[in-house]
CSV table of C-alpha atoms in Angstrom, one decimal:
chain,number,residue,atom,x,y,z
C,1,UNK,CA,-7.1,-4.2,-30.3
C,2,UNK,CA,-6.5,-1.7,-27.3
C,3,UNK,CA,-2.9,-0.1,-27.6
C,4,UNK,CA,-1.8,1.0,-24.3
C,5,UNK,CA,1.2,2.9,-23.0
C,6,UNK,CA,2.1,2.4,-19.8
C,7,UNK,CA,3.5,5.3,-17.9
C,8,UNK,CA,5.1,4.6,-14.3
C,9,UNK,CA,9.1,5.3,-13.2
C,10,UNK,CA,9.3,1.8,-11.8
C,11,UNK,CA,10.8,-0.7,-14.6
C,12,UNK,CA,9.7,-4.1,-12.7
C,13,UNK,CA,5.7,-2.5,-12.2
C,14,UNK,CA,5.8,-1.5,-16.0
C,15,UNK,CA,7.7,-5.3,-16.9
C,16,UNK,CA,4.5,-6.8,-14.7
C,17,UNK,CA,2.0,-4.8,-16.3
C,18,UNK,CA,3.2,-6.0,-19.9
C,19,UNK,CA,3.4,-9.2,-19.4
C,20,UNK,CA,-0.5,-9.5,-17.4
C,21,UNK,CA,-2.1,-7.7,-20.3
C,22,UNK,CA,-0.1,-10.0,-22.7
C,23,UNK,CA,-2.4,-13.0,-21.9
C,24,UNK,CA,-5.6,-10.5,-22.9
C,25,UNK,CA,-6.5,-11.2,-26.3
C,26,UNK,CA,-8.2,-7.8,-27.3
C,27,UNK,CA,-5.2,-5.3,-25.8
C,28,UNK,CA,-0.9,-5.2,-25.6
C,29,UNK,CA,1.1,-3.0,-24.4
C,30,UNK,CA,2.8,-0.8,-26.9
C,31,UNK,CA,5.2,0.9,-25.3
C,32,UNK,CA,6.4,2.0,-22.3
C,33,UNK,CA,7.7,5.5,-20.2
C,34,UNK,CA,9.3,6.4,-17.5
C,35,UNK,CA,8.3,10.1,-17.3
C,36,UNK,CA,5.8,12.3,-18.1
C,37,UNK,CA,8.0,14.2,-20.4
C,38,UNK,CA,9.1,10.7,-22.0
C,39,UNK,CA,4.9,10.0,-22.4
C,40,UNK,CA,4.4,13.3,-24.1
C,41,UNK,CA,7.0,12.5,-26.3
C,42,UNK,CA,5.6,8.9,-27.6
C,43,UNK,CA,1.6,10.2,-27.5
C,44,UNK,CA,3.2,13.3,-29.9
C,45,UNK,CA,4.6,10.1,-32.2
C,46,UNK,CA,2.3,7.4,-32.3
C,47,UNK,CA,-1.5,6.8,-31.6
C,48,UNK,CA,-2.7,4.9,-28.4
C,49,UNK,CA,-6.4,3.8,-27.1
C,50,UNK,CA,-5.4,3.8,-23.4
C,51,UNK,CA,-2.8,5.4,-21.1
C,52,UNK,CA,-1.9,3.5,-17.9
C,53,UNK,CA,-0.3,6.7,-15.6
C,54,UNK,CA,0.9,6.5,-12.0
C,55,UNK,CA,-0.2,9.4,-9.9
C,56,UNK,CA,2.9,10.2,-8.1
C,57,UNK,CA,6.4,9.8,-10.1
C,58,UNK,CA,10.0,11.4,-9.7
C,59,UNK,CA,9.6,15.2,-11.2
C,60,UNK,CA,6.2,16.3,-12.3
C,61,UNK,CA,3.2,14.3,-11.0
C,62,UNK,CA,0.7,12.2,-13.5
C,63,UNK,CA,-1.8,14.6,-11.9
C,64,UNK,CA,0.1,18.1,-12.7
C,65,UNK,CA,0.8,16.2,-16.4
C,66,UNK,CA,-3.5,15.7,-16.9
C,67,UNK,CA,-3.9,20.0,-18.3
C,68,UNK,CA,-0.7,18.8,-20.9
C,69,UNK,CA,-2.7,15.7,-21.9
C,70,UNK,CA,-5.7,17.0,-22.6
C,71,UNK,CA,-4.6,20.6,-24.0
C,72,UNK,CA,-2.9,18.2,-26.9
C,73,UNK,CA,-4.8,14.9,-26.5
C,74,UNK,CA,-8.7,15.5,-24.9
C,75,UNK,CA,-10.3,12.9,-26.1
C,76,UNK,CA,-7.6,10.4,-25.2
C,77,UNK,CA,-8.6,7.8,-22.1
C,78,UNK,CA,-6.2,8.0,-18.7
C,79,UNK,CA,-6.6,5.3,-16.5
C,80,UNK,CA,-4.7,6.1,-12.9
C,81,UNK,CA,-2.9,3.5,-11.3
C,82,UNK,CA,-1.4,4.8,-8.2
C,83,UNK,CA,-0.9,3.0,-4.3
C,84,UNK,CA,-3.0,6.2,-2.8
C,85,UNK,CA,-6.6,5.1,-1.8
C,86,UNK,CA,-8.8,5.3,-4.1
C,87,UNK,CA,-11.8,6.6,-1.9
C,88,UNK,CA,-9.8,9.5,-1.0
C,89,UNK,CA,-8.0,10.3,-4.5
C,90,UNK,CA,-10.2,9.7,-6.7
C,91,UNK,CA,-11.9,12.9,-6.6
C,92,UNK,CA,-9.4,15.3,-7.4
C,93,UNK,CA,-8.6,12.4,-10.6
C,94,UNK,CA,-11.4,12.7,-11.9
C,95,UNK,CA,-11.3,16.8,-11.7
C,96,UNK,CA,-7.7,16.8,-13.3
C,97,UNK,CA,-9.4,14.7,-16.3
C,98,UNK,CA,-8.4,11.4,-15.9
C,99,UNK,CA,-10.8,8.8,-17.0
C,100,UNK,CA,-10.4,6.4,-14.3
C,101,UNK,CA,-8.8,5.4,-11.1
C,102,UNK,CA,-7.5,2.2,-9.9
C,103,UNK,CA,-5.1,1.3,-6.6
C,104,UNK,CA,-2.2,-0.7,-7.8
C,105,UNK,CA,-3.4,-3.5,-5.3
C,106,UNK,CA,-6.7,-3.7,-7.1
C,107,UNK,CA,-7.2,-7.6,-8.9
C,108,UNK,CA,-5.8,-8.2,-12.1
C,109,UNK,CA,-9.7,-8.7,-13.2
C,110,UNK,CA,-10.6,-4.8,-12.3
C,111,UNK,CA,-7.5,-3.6,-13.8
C,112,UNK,CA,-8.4,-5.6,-17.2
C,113,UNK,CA,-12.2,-4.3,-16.8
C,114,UNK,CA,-11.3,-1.1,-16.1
C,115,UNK,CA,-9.4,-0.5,-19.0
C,116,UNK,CA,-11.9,-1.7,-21.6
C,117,UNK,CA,-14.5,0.8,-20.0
C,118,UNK,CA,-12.2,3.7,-20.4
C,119,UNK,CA,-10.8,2.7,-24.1
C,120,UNK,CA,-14.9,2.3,-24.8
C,121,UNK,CA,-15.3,5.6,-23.7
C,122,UNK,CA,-16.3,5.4,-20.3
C,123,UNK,CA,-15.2,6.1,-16.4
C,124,UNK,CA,-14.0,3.9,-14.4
C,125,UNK,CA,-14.1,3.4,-10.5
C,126,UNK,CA,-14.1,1.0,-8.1
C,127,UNK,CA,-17.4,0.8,-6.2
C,128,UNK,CA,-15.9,2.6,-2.9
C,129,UNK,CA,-14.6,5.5,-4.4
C,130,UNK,CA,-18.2,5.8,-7.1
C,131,UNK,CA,-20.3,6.0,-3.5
C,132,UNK,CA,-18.0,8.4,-1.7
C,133,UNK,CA,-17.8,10.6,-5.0
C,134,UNK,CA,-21.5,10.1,-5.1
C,135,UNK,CA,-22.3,11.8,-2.2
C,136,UNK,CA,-19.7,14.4,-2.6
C,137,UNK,CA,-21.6,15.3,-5.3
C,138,UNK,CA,-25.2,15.5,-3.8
C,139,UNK,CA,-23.9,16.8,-0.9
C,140,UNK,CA,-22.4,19.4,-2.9
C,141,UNK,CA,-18.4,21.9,-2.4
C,142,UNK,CA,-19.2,22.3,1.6
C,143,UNK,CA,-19.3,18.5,2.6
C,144,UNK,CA,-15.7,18.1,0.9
C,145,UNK,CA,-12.9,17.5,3.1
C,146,UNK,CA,-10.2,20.2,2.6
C,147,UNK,CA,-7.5,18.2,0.8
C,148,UNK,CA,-10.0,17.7,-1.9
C,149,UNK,CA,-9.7,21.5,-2.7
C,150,UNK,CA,-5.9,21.2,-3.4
C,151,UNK,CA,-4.4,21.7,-6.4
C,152,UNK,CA,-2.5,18.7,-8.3
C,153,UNK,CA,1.3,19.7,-7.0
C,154,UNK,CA,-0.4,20.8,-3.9
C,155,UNK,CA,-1.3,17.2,-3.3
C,156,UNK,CA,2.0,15.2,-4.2
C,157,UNK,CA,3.9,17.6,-1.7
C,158,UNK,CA,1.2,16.9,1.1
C,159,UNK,CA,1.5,12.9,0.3
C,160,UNK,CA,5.5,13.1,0.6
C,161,UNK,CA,5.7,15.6,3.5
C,162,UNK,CA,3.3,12.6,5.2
C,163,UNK,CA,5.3,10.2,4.6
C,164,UNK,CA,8.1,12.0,6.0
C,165,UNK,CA,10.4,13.0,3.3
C,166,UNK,CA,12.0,16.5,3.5
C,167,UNK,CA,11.4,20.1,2.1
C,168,UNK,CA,15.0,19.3,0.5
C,169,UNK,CA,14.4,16.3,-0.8
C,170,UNK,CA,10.7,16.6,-1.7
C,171,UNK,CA,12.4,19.3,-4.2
C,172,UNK,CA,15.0,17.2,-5.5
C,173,UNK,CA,12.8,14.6,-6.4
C,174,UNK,CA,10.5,17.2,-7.9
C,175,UNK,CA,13.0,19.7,-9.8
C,176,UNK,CA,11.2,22.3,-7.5
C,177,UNK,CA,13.1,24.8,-5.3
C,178,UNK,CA,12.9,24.4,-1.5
C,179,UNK,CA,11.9,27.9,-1.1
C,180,UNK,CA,8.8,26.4,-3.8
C,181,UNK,CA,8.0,23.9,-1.6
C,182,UNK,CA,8.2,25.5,1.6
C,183,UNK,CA,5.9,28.0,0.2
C,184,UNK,CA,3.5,25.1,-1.0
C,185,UNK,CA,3.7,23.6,2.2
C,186,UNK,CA,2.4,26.5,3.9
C,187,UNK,CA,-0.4,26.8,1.3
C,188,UNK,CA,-1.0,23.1,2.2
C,189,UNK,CA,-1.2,23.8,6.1
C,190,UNK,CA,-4.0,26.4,5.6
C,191,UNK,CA,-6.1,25.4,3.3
C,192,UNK,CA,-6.0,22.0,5.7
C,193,UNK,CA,-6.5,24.4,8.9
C,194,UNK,CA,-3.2,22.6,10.6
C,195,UNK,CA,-0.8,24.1,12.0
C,196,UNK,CA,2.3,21.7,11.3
C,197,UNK,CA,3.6,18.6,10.1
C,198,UNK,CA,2.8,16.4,12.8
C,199,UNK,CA,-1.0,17.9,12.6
C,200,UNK,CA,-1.2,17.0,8.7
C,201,UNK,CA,-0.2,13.6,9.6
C,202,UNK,CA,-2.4,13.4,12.0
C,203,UNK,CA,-5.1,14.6,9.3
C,204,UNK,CA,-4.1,12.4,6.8
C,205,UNK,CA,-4.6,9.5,8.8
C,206,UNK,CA,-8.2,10.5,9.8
C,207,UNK,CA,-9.3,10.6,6.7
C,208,UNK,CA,-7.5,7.7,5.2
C,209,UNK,CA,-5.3,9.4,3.0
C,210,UNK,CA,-2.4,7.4,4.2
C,211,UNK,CA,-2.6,4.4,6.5
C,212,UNK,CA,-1.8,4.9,10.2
């Protein structure tokens, strides 16, 4: 049986998730969190095979949670469930030590797929983002778009600044300081090579990160 802990601060995604894998015969859901401090907290008192994680969550990230996870747990399989493309963020999952990486709109057959891979041991991606990662990897550091040589935190901020949520409440949301993530934010802009919001929006929609 595949124990899983499901990690994502929406109830009604977690309540979904549940009840889909309650039809599998060979995995259930045993418990729940909201938070990545709430998921250290239940890995630290009981044993799972699989961690469902959502990439982008009120205060720290799943990503900026991965050096925790594995410092205390590195043998223990993360599977990414996040509604950032997977060709694009994949990447920098896989360098953060997750396991897998799935988009939330993925079919219920993948999800259940991927998740026996990853609890046998394995990685998990869809087909798109195995090619593009693929070629990264022939084509070696220089053919990598810049956003792939951002940090975890570095990331969320770029993905909420894109999707036009304020310095304010970007650090609200992250229990960061404004003067954090206006200092971030300019980190963001030149490793990029933009020169201001409206430019990184631009960028992101180029490349797929968000849709346009």
């Amino acid at each position: 049986m595949i124990k899983i802990l499901v990690v994502d601060d929406h109830t009604i995604f977690r309540s979904g998730l549940r009840k889909l894998l309650s039809d599998e015969p060979d995995m259930r859901v045993d418990d729940e969190a909201r938070d990545v401090g709430e998921m250290l907290a239940k890995l630290r008192r009981a044993s799972f095979d699989v961690v469902l994680l959502d990439v982008s969550m009120a205060g720290r990230s799943g990503l900026e949670a991965m050096p925790s996870v594995r410092a205390e747990f590195p043998k223990l399989p993360v599977l990414f469930l996040s509604m950032y493309p997977a060709e694009q963020y994949a990447v920098v999952a896989l360098r953060a030590g997750a396991s897998g990486y799935l988009t939330k709109d993925a079919e219920s057959e993948e999800l259940i797929l991927a998740i026996r891979e990853v609890a046998a041991g394995r990685r998990y991606l869809s087909s798109t983002a195995a090619q593009r990662l693929l070629l990264q990897t022939v084509g070696g550091d220089d053919d990598q778009p810049p956003h792939h040589r951002l940090s975890a935190r570095e990331h969320q901020i770029m993905l909420m600044i894109v999707q036009g949520i304020s310095l304010t409440e970007i650090g609200k949301q992250m229990f960061i300081s404004v003067k954090t993530v206006s200092s971030t934010r300019t980190r963001i802009l030149q490793k990029i090579g933009v020169d201001n919001n409206a430019e990184l929006v631009l960028y992101a929609v180029r490349h797929r990160i968000v849709h346009g």
